[in-house]
Amino acid sequence: MKCKATADATMPATIKKIRAAVYTRKSSEEGLDMEFNSLDAQREACEAYIASQRSEGWVLVADRYDDGGVSGGTLERPALKRLLADIERGLIDVVVVYKIDRLSRALMDFAKLVEVFDANNVTFVSVTQSFNTTTSMGRLTLNILLSFAQFEREVIGERIRDKVAASRARGIWMGGFVPLGYDARDRRLIVNEAEAVLVRRIFEDFVKTESGTKLVQALRAEGATTKRGRPFTKSDVYRVLSNRTYLGQAMHKGKSHPGEHGAIVPQALWDTAHALLTISPRTRANRTRCQTPALLRGLIFDSDGRAMSPTHTRGRRGQRYRYYVSQSVLKGSAADGPAIARISAGEIEGIVIAQLRGLLRQPEIVLGAWRAARLAAPGLTEDEARLALERLDPLWEEIFPAEQTRILRLLVDRVDLGPDGADVRMKLEGLASLARELAAPGADWARAAA
C-alpha cells in the first residue's frame, strides 16, 4: 500500500528568526594582546550555544560587542552602550553572555539593564548558568546570582585595597603618576638627577622669596616645565612643596611610611618651607613688601635739586606705605618747598624702572654701551652686547630685590623730579659694565631670579 507524505500538523510552516548578539567583557587589559584571549574564549562558547539553537531560528548578528579592560561595576562601557542602542533600535532579540557577571556585577545596574531588555522584548542567556528570565523563579535565581557577583566584586576590592595599604606601609611604590624628580624603573622610583635639581631649587627659592607667585614667574621665564611638559602654575608649585615623596617617604591615606626610593629634599629645608606654608599668603606678601629696599635712596632729587629721603607710614591695619620726601619737608621748610615734596615710593620706582628698561631697548644706548665696554673687553661684539642687555628686560620682575637695587645703582646716576615727570640720567660706564657682566661666559642670571 502506497502512503502519501503529508506535512506534520504540529510543526509550524515557518520558524521565526531570533537575532542573537554576543556580549563579552574582561576587567583588566592583561593578556588582551594575545592571539586567543579571554574575550575570544567567551565568544567561542557563546557562538557554539547559538549554533546549537539554530533549529529554533537563532542567528548570530554580525556586530561584535567586546569590552576589554573595563570594570563590570559601571555601565559606562563603549560596547555595552552600542549594544543597548541596537536593542532600542529593534535589531536584537536575545543577548548571549558567558556568565551573568560579564554583563554586570552590580545589582542596581543589572536591574536597569533588565528594564531596557523588557521594554524592548529582549531576553538574555548565560551559557554557563541556565535560567529563564520570563518566570518569577528565573528572576529570583538571577537576583541571587547577581547578589553573589556583587559580593565577589566587593571582596576583590577590599583585598586589593588591603594589598595596596600593606605595600605602601613597606614603602613600595604602587604605580600611578611619577612625580617630578623621579623615573619609574622595574616598579621602583629612581631619582632623576636633572629634575631633582629643579625640585630642590623650587624649595630653596620659595624659602628665599616666600612667594609662590614670584616663584612661578621665575620658572616660566626660564622655560621650566612640569613632568608632563607644561609651564608651571601656582598649583603645580604648591603640589611639589607638599609632596612628602621628596623626603623619601611613601604616603597612604594621610599616613607616611619610609619609602624604598631616595630622598631629594633635606628634612631641614622641608621644615623651613612648611613653616612658611603655615603663614597665610597675604601675611607673607606683606612681610616681603616690608623688606623691599628703597631703590632710589641717594639717587632721587626734587625740582629744587634737594635730595629726597625714603620714609614710611603705617595704616590702620598695619600696612606699610613707603614714600620719598623732600629734605625741605623733613627740615620743616615745606612752605617754600618744591611743588612735589612727597611721592609714593612704589609709583616713582615703577616709573624709573619702566624708563630704564625702555632705554635698554634703544639702539643708540646699546651702541654707546658697547663702545664703552670694548675698552675693557675688546673681544665683545655689538651683537653680543645687544643680546646681553636684551636678556635683562624679561628677567627683571624675577630678580631678587637686592639684585635689582645693585643694577639700578650701577645704571642710574640720578633721578630729578619735575612738573613734567621724572628725568632719569644713566651712567654709561655702568651700562658698559653690565653689558660685559651679562655677556660673560657662564653668567647664570637665571639663579638671580626670585
PDB file of N, CA, C and O in Angstrom, residues 4-49:
ATOM      1  N   LYS A   4       0.999   8.393   1.141  1.00  0.00           N
ATOM      2  CA  LYS A   4       1.275   9.733   0.641  1.00  0.00           C
ATOM      3  C   LYS A   4       1.799  10.592   1.779  1.00  0.00           C
ATOM      4  O   LYS A   4       1.212  10.645   2.858  1.00  0.00           O
ATOM      5  N   ALA A   5       2.943  11.198   1.545  1.00  0.00           N
ATOM      6  CA  ALA A   5       3.547  12.038   2.595  1.00  0.00           C
ATOM      7  C   ALA A   5       2.743  13.305   2.773  1.00  0.00           C
ATOM      8  O   ALA A   5       2.331  13.931   1.800  1.00  0.00           O
ATOM      9  N   THR A   6       2.509  13.649   4.012  1.00  0.00           N
ATOM     10  CA  THR A   6       1.791  14.899   4.336  1.00  0.00           C
ATOM     11  C   THR A   6       2.574  15.675   5.378  1.00  0.00           C
ATOM     12  O   THR A   6       3.364  15.116   6.146  1.00  0.00           O
ATOM     13  N   ALA A   7       2.375  16.977   5.434  1.00  0.00           N
ATOM     14  CA  ALA A   7       3.068  17.831   6.413  1.00  0.00           C
ATOM     15  C   ALA A   7       2.554  17.568   7.793  1.00  0.00           C
ATOM     16  O   ALA A   7       1.362  17.307   7.976  1.00  0.00           O
ATOM     17  N   ASP A   8       3.491  17.636   8.812  1.00  0.00           N
ATOM     18  CA  ASP A   8       3.143  17.439  10.227  1.00  0.00           C
ATOM     19  C   ASP A   8       2.340  18.635  10.700  1.00  0.00           C
ATOM     20  O   ASP A   8       2.800  19.776  10.638  1.00  0.00           O
ATOM     21  N   ALA A   9       1.129  18.340  11.154  1.00  0.00           N
ATOM     22  CA  ALA A   9       0.250  19.437  11.566  1.00  0.00           C
ATOM     23  C   ALA A   9       0.765  20.158  12.791  1.00  0.00           C
ATOM     24  O   ALA A   9       0.391  21.289  13.060  1.00  0.00           O
ATOM     25  N   THR A  10       1.679  19.519  13.584  1.00  0.00           N
ATOM     26  CA  THR A  10       2.182  20.155  14.817  1.00  0.00           C
ATOM     27  C   THR A  10       3.379  21.055  14.571  1.00  0.00           C
ATOM     28  O   THR A  10       3.812  21.783  15.456  1.00  0.00           O
ATOM     29  N   MET A  11       4.014  21.023  13.396  1.00  0.00           N
ATOM     30  CA  MET A  11       5.202  21.820  13.101  1.00  0.00           C
ATOM     31  C   MET A  11       4.798  23.088  12.349  1.00  0.00           C
ATOM     32  O   MET A  11       4.074  22.994  11.362  1.00  0.00           O
ATOM     33  N   PRO A  12       5.230  24.222  12.769  1.00  0.00           N
ATOM     34  CA  PRO A  12       4.877  25.461  12.069  1.00  0.00           C
ATOM     35  C   PRO A  12       5.474  25.501  10.671  1.00  0.00           C
ATOM     36  O   PRO A  12       6.543  24.926  10.430  1.00  0.00           O
ATOM     37  N   ALA A  13       4.750  26.114   9.787  1.00  0.00           N
ATOM     38  CA  ALA A  13       5.227  26.192   8.406  1.00  0.00           C
ATOM     39  C   ALA A  13       6.534  26.962   8.311  1.00  0.00           C
ATOM     40  O   ALA A  13       7.393  26.647   7.492  1.00  0.00           O
ATOM     41  N   THR A  14       6.689  27.997   9.122  1.00  0.00           N
ATOM     42  CA  THR A  14       7.928  28.805   9.128  1.00  0.00           C
ATOM     43  C   THR A  14       8.388  28.998  10.563  1.00  0.00           C
ATOM     44  O   THR A  14       7.579  29.003  11.498  1.00  0.00           O
ATOM     45  N   ILE A  15       9.723  29.151  10.753  1.00  0.00           N
ATOM     46  CA  ILE A  15      10.319  29.381  12.073  1.00  0.00           C
ATOM     47  C   ILE A  15      10.743  30.845  12.149  1.00  0.00           C
ATOM     48  O   ILE A  15      11.448  31.353  11.272  1.00  0.00           O
ATOM     49  N   LYS A  16      10.320  31.535  13.210  1.00  0.00           N
ATOM     50  CA  LYS A  16      10.697  32.944  13.387  1.00  0.00           C
ATOM     51  C   LYS A  16      12.192  33.079  13.645  1.00  0.00           C
ATOM     52  O   LYS A  16      12.767  32.357  14.454  1.00  0.00           O
ATOM     53  N   LYS A  17      12.823  34.012  12.943  1.00  0.00           N
ATOM     54  CA  LYS A  17      14.255  34.243  13.121  1.00  0.00           C
ATOM     55  C   LYS A  17      14.502  35.018  14.411  1.00  0.00           C
ATOM     56  O   LYS A  17      13.865  36.046  14.657  1.00  0.00           O
ATOM     57  N   ILE A  18      15.382  34.516  15.242  1.00  0.00           N
ATOM     58  CA  ILE A  18      15.749  35.187  16.505  1.00  0.00           C
ATOM     59  C   ILE A  18      17.184  35.684  16.368  1.00  0.00           C
ATOM     60  O   ILE A  18      18.120  34.881  16.248  1.00  0.00           O
ATOM     61  N   ARG A  19      17.365  37.001  16.406  1.00  0.00           N
ATOM     62  CA  ARG A  19      18.689  37.608  16.222  1.00  0.00           C
ATOM     63  C   ARG A  19      19.417  37.645  17.572  1.00  0.00           C
ATOM     64  O   ARG A  19      18.975  38.306  18.508  1.00  0.00           O
ATOM     65  N   ALA A  20      20.515  36.938  17.647  1.00  0.00           N
ATOM     66  CA  ALA A  20      21.261  36.803  18.903  1.00  0.00           C
ATOM     67  C   ALA A  20      22.575  37.579  18.832  1.00  0.00           C
ATOM     68  O   ALA A  20      23.329  37.462  17.855  1.00  0.00           O
ATOM     69  N   ALA A  21      22.837  38.380  19.871  1.00  0.00           N
ATOM     70  CA  ALA A  21      24.083  39.152  19.963  1.00  0.00           C
ATOM     71  C   ALA A  21      24.916  38.609  21.113  1.00  0.00           C
ATOM     72  O   ALA A  21      24.390  38.304  22.183  1.00  0.00           O
ATOM     73  N   VAL A  22      26.207  38.494  20.894  1.00  0.00           N
ATOM     74  CA  VAL A  22      27.128  38.016  21.931  1.00  0.00           C
ATOM     75  C   VAL A  22      27.815  39.226  22.565  1.00  0.00           C
ATOM     76  O   VAL A  22      28.367  40.083  21.851  1.00  0.00           O
ATOM     77  N   TYR A  23      27.773  39.293  23.913  1.00  0.00           N
ATOM     78  CA  TYR A  23      28.478  40.360  24.625  1.00  0.00           C
ATOM     79  C   TYR A  23      29.574  39.731  25.489  1.00  0.00           C
ATOM     80  O   TYR A  23      29.316  38.771  26.230  1.00  0.00           O
ATOM     81  N   THR A  24      30.794  40.261  25.387  1.00  0.00           N
ATOM     82  CA  THR A  24      31.921  39.761  26.187  1.00  0.00           C
ATOM     83  C   THR A  24      32.577  40.931  26.922  1.00  0.00           C
ATOM     84  O   THR A  24      32.538  42.079  26.464  1.00  0.00           O
ATOM     85  N   ARG A  25      33.202  40.616  28.050  1.00  0.00           N
ATOM     86  CA  ARG A  25      33.877  41.661  28.848  1.00  0.00           C
ATOM     87  C   ARG A  25      35.015  41.036  29.652  1.00  0.00           C
ATOM     88  O   ARG A  25      34.927  39.886  30.082  1.00  0.00           O
ATOM     89  N   LYS A  26      36.076  41.826  29.844  1.00  0.00           N
ATOM     90  CA  LYS A  26      37.190  41.447  30.715  1.00  0.00           C
ATOM     91  C   LYS A  26      37.612  42.687  31.493  1.00  0.00           C
ATOM     92  O   LYS A  26      37.802  43.756  30.910  1.00  0.00           O
ATOM     93  N   SER A  27      37.785  42.549  32.813  1.00  0.00           N
ATOM     94  CA  SER A  27      38.041  43.717  33.663  1.00  0.00           C
ATOM     95  C   SER A  27      39.410  44.337  33.411  1.00  0.00           C
ATOM     96  O   SER A  27      39.547  45.564  33.387  1.00  0.00           O
ATOM     97  N   SER A  28      40.447  43.540  33.236  1.00  0.00           N
ATOM     98  CA  SER A  28      41.795  44.071  33.049  1.00  0.00           C
ATOM     99  C   SER A  28      42.237  43.918  31.599  1.00  0.00           C
ATOM    100  O   SER A  28      41.656  43.138  30.829  1.00  0.00           O
ATOM    101  N   GLU A  29      43.285  44.675  31.239  1.00  0.00           N
ATOM    102  CA  GLU A  29      43.808  44.615  29.880  1.00  0.00           C
ATOM    103  C   GLU A  29      44.882  43.538  29.729  1.00  0.00           C
ATOM    104  O   GLU A  29      45.389  43.318  28.629  1.00  0.00           O
ATOM    105  N   GLU A  30      45.224  42.897  30.829  1.00  0.00           N
ATOM    106  CA  GLU A  30      46.271  41.884  30.800  1.00  0.00           C
ATOM    107  C   GLU A  30      45.872  40.721  29.881  1.00  0.00           C
ATOM    108  O   GLU A  30      44.790  40.140  30.009  1.00  0.00           O
ATOM    109  N   GLY A  31      46.740  40.374  28.940  1.00  0.00           N
ATOM    110  CA  GLY A  31      46.504  39.255  28.040  1.00  0.00           C
ATOM    111  C   GLY A  31      45.651  39.559  26.831  1.00  0.00           C
ATOM    112  O   GLY A  31      45.456  38.681  25.975  1.00  0.00           O
ATOM    113  N   LEU A  32      45.152  40.796  26.702  1.00  0.00           N
ATOM    114  CA  LEU A  32      44.293  41.110  25.559  1.00  0.00           C
ATOM    115  C   LEU A  32      45.061  41.146  24.249  1.00  0.00           C
ATOM    116  O   LEU A  32      44.464  41.071  23.166  1.00  0.00           O
ATOM    117  N   ASP A  33      46.395  41.294  24.336  1.00  0.00           N
ATOM    118  CA  ASP A  33      47.194  41.338  23.125  1.00  0.00           C
ATOM    119  C   ASP A  33      47.565  39.941  22.621  1.00  0.00           C
ATOM    120  O   ASP A  33      48.233  39.794  21.593  1.00  0.00           O
ATOM    121  N   MET A  34      47.117  38.914  23.326  1.00  0.00           N
ATOM    122  CA  MET A  34      47.400  37.548  22.903  1.00  0.00           C
ATOM    123  C   MET A  34      46.538  37.178  21.690  1.00  0.00           C
ATOM    124  O   MET A  34      45.476  37.765  21.462  1.00  0.00           O
ATOM    125  N   GLU A  35      47.014  36.202  20.931  1.00  0.00           N
ATOM    126  CA  GLU A  35      46.277  35.801  19.726  1.00  0.00           C
ATOM    127  C   GLU A  35      44.896  35.257  20.064  1.00  0.00           C
ATOM    128  O   GLU A  35      43.919  35.500  19.348  1.00  0.00           O
ATOM    129  N   PHE A  36      44.790  34.483  21.158  1.00  0.00           N
ATOM    130  CA  PHE A  36      43.495  33.965  21.616  1.00  0.00           C
ATOM    131  C   PHE A  36      43.359  34.334  23.097  1.00  0.00           C
ATOM    132  O   PHE A  36      44.012  33.741  23.957  1.00  0.00           O
ATOM    133  N   ASN A  37      42.535  35.343  23.366  1.00  0.00           N
ATOM    134  CA  ASN A  37      42.437  35.852  24.731  1.00  0.00           C
ATOM    135  C   ASN A  37      41.095  35.484  25.359  1.00  0.00           C
ATOM    136  O   ASN A  37      40.298  34.741  24.782  1.00  0.00           O
ATOM    137  N   SER A  38      40.867  36.036  26.553  1.00  0.00           N
ATOM    138  CA  SER A  38      39.657  35.711  27.301  1.00  0.00           C
ATOM    139  C   SER A  38      38.389  36.101  26.543  1.00  0.00           C
ATOM    140  O   SER A  38      37.382  35.379  26.583  1.00  0.00           O
ATOM    141  N   LEU A  39      38.419  37.243  25.854  1.00  0.00           N
ATOM    142  CA  LEU A  39      37.235  37.667  25.089  1.00  0.00           C
ATOM    143  C   LEU A  39      36.930  36.666  23.977  1.00  0.00           C
ATOM    144  O   LEU A  39      35.762  36.353  23.702  1.00  0.00           O
ATOM    145  N   ASP A  40      37.984  36.164  23.337  1.00  0.00           N
ATOM    146  CA  ASP A  40      37.778  35.171  22.275  1.00  0.00           C
ATOM    147  C   ASP A  40      37.189  33.875  22.832  1.00  0.00           C
ATOM    148  O   ASP A  40      36.320  33.252  22.198  1.00  0.00           O
ATOM    149  N   ALA A  41      37.654  33.487  24.035  1.00  0.00           N
ATOM    150  CA  ALA A  41      37.142  32.259  24.648  1.00  0.00           C
ATOM    151  C   ALA A  41      35.661  32.395  24.985  1.00  0.00           C
ATOM    152  O   ALA A  41      34.859  31.466  24.761  1.00  0.00           O
ATOM    153  N   GLN A  42      35.275  33.560  25.525  1.00  0.00           N
ATOM    154  CA  GLN A  42      33.861  33.790  25.844  1.00  0.00           C
ATOM    155  C   GLN A  42      33.017  33.754  24.573  1.00  0.00           C
ATOM    156  O   GLN A  42      31.942  33.128  24.521  1.00  0.00           O
ATOM    157  N   ARG A  43      33.508  34.438  23.531  1.00  0.00           N
ATOM    158  CA  ARG A  43      32.746  34.499  22.280  1.00  0.00           C
ATOM    159  C   ARG A  43      32.601  33.099  21.668  1.00  0.00           C
ATOM    160  O   ARG A  43      31.525  32.756  21.154  1.00  0.00           O
ATOM    161  N   GLU A  44      33.644  32.299  21.707  1.00  0.00           N
ATOM    162  CA  GLU A  44      33.578  30.959  21.125  1.00  0.00           C
ATOM    163  C   GLU A  44      32.497  30.119  21.797  1.00  0.00           C
ATOM    164  O   GLU A  44      31.719  29.423  21.133  1.00  0.00           O
ATOM    165  N   ALA A  45      32.426  30.202  23.151  1.00  0.00           N
ATOM    166  CA  ALA A  45      31.411  29.435  23.883  1.00  0.00           C
ATOM    167  C   ALA A  45      30.010  29.926  23.544  1.00  0.00           C
ATOM    168  O   ALA A  45      29.067  29.126  23.366  1.00  0.00           O
ATOM    169  N   CYS A  46      29.849  31.259  23.437  1.00  0.00           N
ATOM    170  CA  CYS A  46      28.528  31.826  23.137  1.00  0.00           C
ATOM    171  C   CYS A  46      28.092  31.493  21.713  1.00  0.00           C
ATOM    172  O   CYS A  46      26.912  31.178  21.461  1.00  0.00           O
ATOM    173  N   GLU A  47      29.018  31.570  20.769  1.00  0.00           N
ATOM    174  CA  GLU A  47      28.672  31.244  19.390  1.00  0.00           C
ATOM    175  C   GLU A  47      28.299  29.766  19.247  1.00  0.00           C
ATOM    176  O   GLU A  47      27.415  29.410  18.450  1.00  0.00           O
ATOM    177  N   ALA A  48      28.971  28.917  20.016  1.00  0.00           N
ATOM    178  CA  ALA A  48      28.616  27.493  19.983  1.00  0.00           C
ATOM    179  C   ALA A  48      27.198  27.281  20.498  1.00  0.00           C
ATOM    180  O   ALA A  48      26.438  26.448  19.961  1.00  0.00           O
ATOM    181  N   TYR A  49      26.817  28.010  21.544  1.00  0.00           N
ATOM    182  CA  TYR A  49      25.462  27.883  22.081  1.00  0.00           C
ATOM    183  C   TYR A  49      24.426  28.353  21.053  1.00  0.00           C
ATOM    184  O   TYR A  49      23.375  27.713  20.865  1.00  0.00           O
TER     185      TYR A  49
END
